[in-house]
Amino acid sequence: MDARLQDLSGPCRQMLCTAAVLGLRLDLDVLAEMLGQTAAALLPAWEEALARGLLVASGGELAFAHEPLRCAVADSVPPAVRDAVRRQYERLGGAGQRPLGKITNRERAALSLVARGHSNQQIARALGISEHAVKRHVSNMLIKFDCANRTELALLAIRRRWAE
């Protein structure tokens, strides 16, 4: 594995190691933020990893070709560096949450009201939509941000200042 990684360009190796340590479904936006790059700047690294068979395209998403490969790449990173990468991810509001840009404007409006403690009925009235639509928006955001419940979603929104 070390030999395969050594043959990669620095940016490709850095991207793969970061993704492997975080165990991400390879989300270009999250990796770009972690690496201090733009998503466009990471495209050559994606292409290199795909061409080498380290990543595969599956259902419109990219993933490591095999889970043991991801684990081997993660294990190639020294423990102190792995911990630092995880801490950086947490500081950026990590824990599997997708960037705010991945939600719709209506979800963003609903999220702001959820964070302020509004009920589904109050949110529906404020946004001029049905209560069923509010439930769907909240459910979608729980999935997108990997939150177990509405309270966790509200805390995430407050922590990341999306409720302002």
Short mmCIF file of C-alpha atoms in Angstrom, two decimals:
data_model
loop_
_atom_site.label_atom_id
_atom_site.label_comp_id
_atom_site.label_asym_id
_atom_site.label_seq_id
_atom_site.Cartn_x
_atom_site.Cartn_y
_atom_site.Cartn_z
CA MET A 1 0.00 0.00 0.00
CA ASP A 2 2.79 2.41 0.88
CA ALA A 3 4.29 1.90 -2.59
CA ARG A 4 0.94 2.69 -4.26
CA LEU A 5 0.62 5.87 -2.21
CA GLN A 6 4.20 6.94 -2.91
CA ASP A 7 3.53 6.81 -6.66
CA LEU A 8 0.71 9.35 -6.32
CA SER A 9 1.09 13.10 -6.62
CA GLY A 10 1.22 15.00 -3.34
CA PRO A 11 -2.26 16.54 -3.73
CA CYS A 12 -3.82 13.16 -4.57
CA ARG A 13 -2.12 11.44 -1.63
CA GLN A 14 -3.18 14.26 0.73
CA MET A 15 -6.80 14.11 -0.46
CA LEU A 16 -7.00 10.31 -0.14
CA CYS A 17 -5.38 10.25 3.29
CA THR A 18 -7.70 12.96 4.59
CA ALA A 19 -10.80 11.21 3.22
CA ALA A 20 -9.65 7.84 4.55
CA VAL A 21 -8.99 9.18 8.06
CA LEU A 22 -12.42 10.82 8.19
CA GLY A 23 -14.18 7.80 6.70
CA LEU A 24 -16.12 10.10 4.44
CA ARG A 25 -18.25 9.24 1.54
CA LEU A 26 -15.95 11.21 -0.68
CA ASP A 27 -17.56 14.64 -0.61
CA LEU A 28 -15.51 17.04 -2.71
CA ASP A 29 -16.85 20.13 -0.93
CA VAL A 30 -15.92 18.83 2.53
CA LEU A 31 -12.48 17.69 1.40
CA ALA A 32 -11.83 21.00 -0.32
CA GLU A 33 -12.71 22.85 2.89
CA MET A 34 -10.50 20.53 4.96
CA LEU A 35 -7.56 20.95 2.59
CA GLY A 36 -7.96 24.71 2.16
CA GLN A 37 -8.60 24.29 -1.57
CA THR A 38 -11.41 24.94 -3.96
CA ALA A 39 -13.35 21.96 -5.25
CA ALA A 40 -12.09 22.73 -8.74
CA ALA A 41 -8.47 22.61 -7.57
CA LEU A 42 -9.01 19.04 -6.33
CA LEU A 43 -10.31 17.71 -9.66
CA PRO A 44 -6.90 16.57 -10.95
CA ALA A 45 -6.38 14.61 -7.73
CA TRP A 46 -9.80 12.96 -8.14
CA GLU A 47 -9.00 12.03 -11.72
CA GLU A 48 -5.64 10.57 -10.71
CA ALA A 49 -7.19 8.44 -7.95
CA LEU A 50 -9.90 7.21 -10.34
CA ALA A 51 -7.36 6.37 -13.05
CA ARG A 52 -5.27 4.38 -10.55
CA GLY A 53 -8.31 2.37 -9.43
CA LEU A 54 -8.19 3.68 -5.87
CA LEU A 55 -11.60 5.30 -6.21
CA VAL A 56 -14.67 4.15 -8.07
CA ALA A 57 -17.75 5.98 -9.26
CA SER A 58 -20.88 4.40 -7.84
CA GLY A 59 -24.37 5.79 -8.19
CA GLY A 60 -23.15 9.30 -8.94
CA GLU A 61 -20.81 9.32 -5.93
CA LEU A 62 -17.15 8.50 -5.50
CA ALA A 63 -15.93 5.96 -2.96
CA PHE A 64 -12.82 4.00 -2.17
CA ALA A 65 -12.63 0.94 -4.42
CA HIS A 66 -12.65 -1.29 -1.33
CA GLU A 67 -13.13 -0.66 2.40
CA PRO A 68 -9.86 -2.48 3.23
CA LEU A 69 -8.14 -0.03 0.88
CA ARG A 70 -9.63 2.93 2.79
CA CYS A 71 -8.50 1.38 6.08
CA ALA A 72 -4.99 0.77 4.75
CA VAL A 73 -4.72 4.37 3.55
CA ALA A 74 -5.98 5.65 6.93
CA ASP A 75 -3.51 3.39 8.75
CA SER A 76 -0.65 4.81 6.67
CA VAL A 77 -1.22 8.17 8.36
CA PRO A 78 0.64 8.55 11.70
CA PRO A 79 -1.73 8.50 14.71
CA ALA A 80 -0.88 12.06 15.77
CA VAL A 81 -1.71 13.34 12.28
CA ARG A 82 -4.96 11.29 12.18
CA ASP A 83 -6.01 12.90 15.47
CA ALA A 84 -5.14 16.38 14.21
CA VAL A 85 -7.16 15.84 11.02
CA ARG A 86 -10.17 14.69 13.06
CA ARG A 87 -9.88 17.69 15.39
CA GLN A 88 -9.72 20.05 12.40
CA TYR A 89 -12.82 18.40 10.97
CA GLU A 90 -14.67 18.87 14.25
CA ARG A 91 -13.63 22.55 14.39
CA LEU A 92 -15.09 22.98 10.93
CA GLY A 93 -18.38 21.54 12.19
CA GLY A 94 -17.72 18.02 10.95
CA ALA A 95 -19.12 14.80 12.34
CA GLY A 96 -20.49 13.85 8.94
CA GLN A 97 -22.53 16.96 8.31
CA ARG A 98 -22.70 18.24 4.80
CA PRO A 99 -21.97 21.87 4.02
CA LEU A 100 -24.85 24.33 4.25
CA GLY A 101 -24.81 24.75 0.48
CA LYS A 102 -26.20 21.21 0.17
CA ILE A 103 -29.62 22.19 1.51
CA THR A 104 -32.38 24.04 -0.28
CA ASN A 105 -33.42 27.59 0.54
CA ARG A 106 -36.67 26.27 2.03
CA GLU A 107 -34.74 23.79 4.21
CA ARG A 108 -32.44 26.61 5.30
CA ALA A 109 -35.43 28.73 6.33
CA ALA A 110 -36.99 25.80 8.20
CA LEU A 111 -33.66 25.02 9.89
CA SER A 112 -33.42 28.57 11.18
CA LEU A 113 -36.88 28.25 12.75
CA VAL A 114 -36.14 24.79 14.17
CA ALA A 115 -33.09 26.27 15.87
CA ARG A 116 -35.29 28.94 17.41
CA GLY A 117 -37.52 26.26 18.94
CA HIS A 118 -40.53 26.60 16.64
CA SER A 119 -42.92 23.67 16.23
CA ASN A 120 -43.69 22.20 12.81
CA GLN A 121 -47.04 23.98 12.87
CA GLN A 122 -45.39 27.34 13.63
CA ILE A 123 -42.80 26.78 10.90
CA ALA A 124 -45.53 25.88 8.40
CA ARG A 125 -47.41 29.09 9.17
CA ALA A 126 -44.28 31.24 9.02
CA LEU A 127 -43.17 29.80 5.67
CA GLY A 128 -46.63 29.46 4.16
CA ILE A 129 -46.29 25.72 3.55
CA SER A 130 -48.03 22.64 4.87
CA GLU A 131 -47.05 20.90 8.08
CA HIS A 132 -46.34 17.80 5.98
CA ALA A 133 -43.81 19.79 3.93
CA VAL A 134 -42.11 20.97 7.14
CA LYS A 135 -41.87 17.34 8.35
CA ARG A 136 -40.30 16.38 5.02
CA HIS A 137 -37.77 19.25 5.20
CA VAL A 138 -36.81 18.41 8.79
CA SER A 139 -36.51 14.71 7.93
CA ASN A 140 -34.30 15.51 4.93
CA MET A 141 -32.02 17.67 7.08
CA LEU A 142 -31.77 15.00 9.79
CA ILE A 143 -30.47 12.65 7.10
CA LYS A 144 -28.22 15.20 5.39
CA PHE A 145 -26.58 16.27 8.65
CA ASP A 146 -26.61 12.79 10.22
CA CYS A 147 -28.51 14.05 13.27
CA ALA A 148 -30.43 11.65 15.51
CA ASN A 149 -33.20 14.11 16.38
CA ARG A 150 -34.54 17.62 16.05
CA THR A 151 -32.66 18.88 19.11
CA GLU A 152 -29.34 17.73 17.68
CA LEU A 153 -30.23 19.45 14.41
CA ALA A 154 -31.06 22.69 16.25
CA LEU A 155 -27.79 22.56 18.20
CA LEU A 156 -25.85 22.03 14.97
CA ALA A 157 -27.56 25.03 13.39
CA ILE A 158 -26.80 27.22 16.41
CA ARG A 159 -23.18 26.05 16.61
CA ARG A 160 -22.61 26.79 12.94
CA ARG A 161 -24.55 30.08 13.16
CA TRP A 162 -27.14 29.08 10.61
CA ALA A 163 -29.96 30.20 12.88
CA GLU A 164 -29.23 33.91 12.57
#
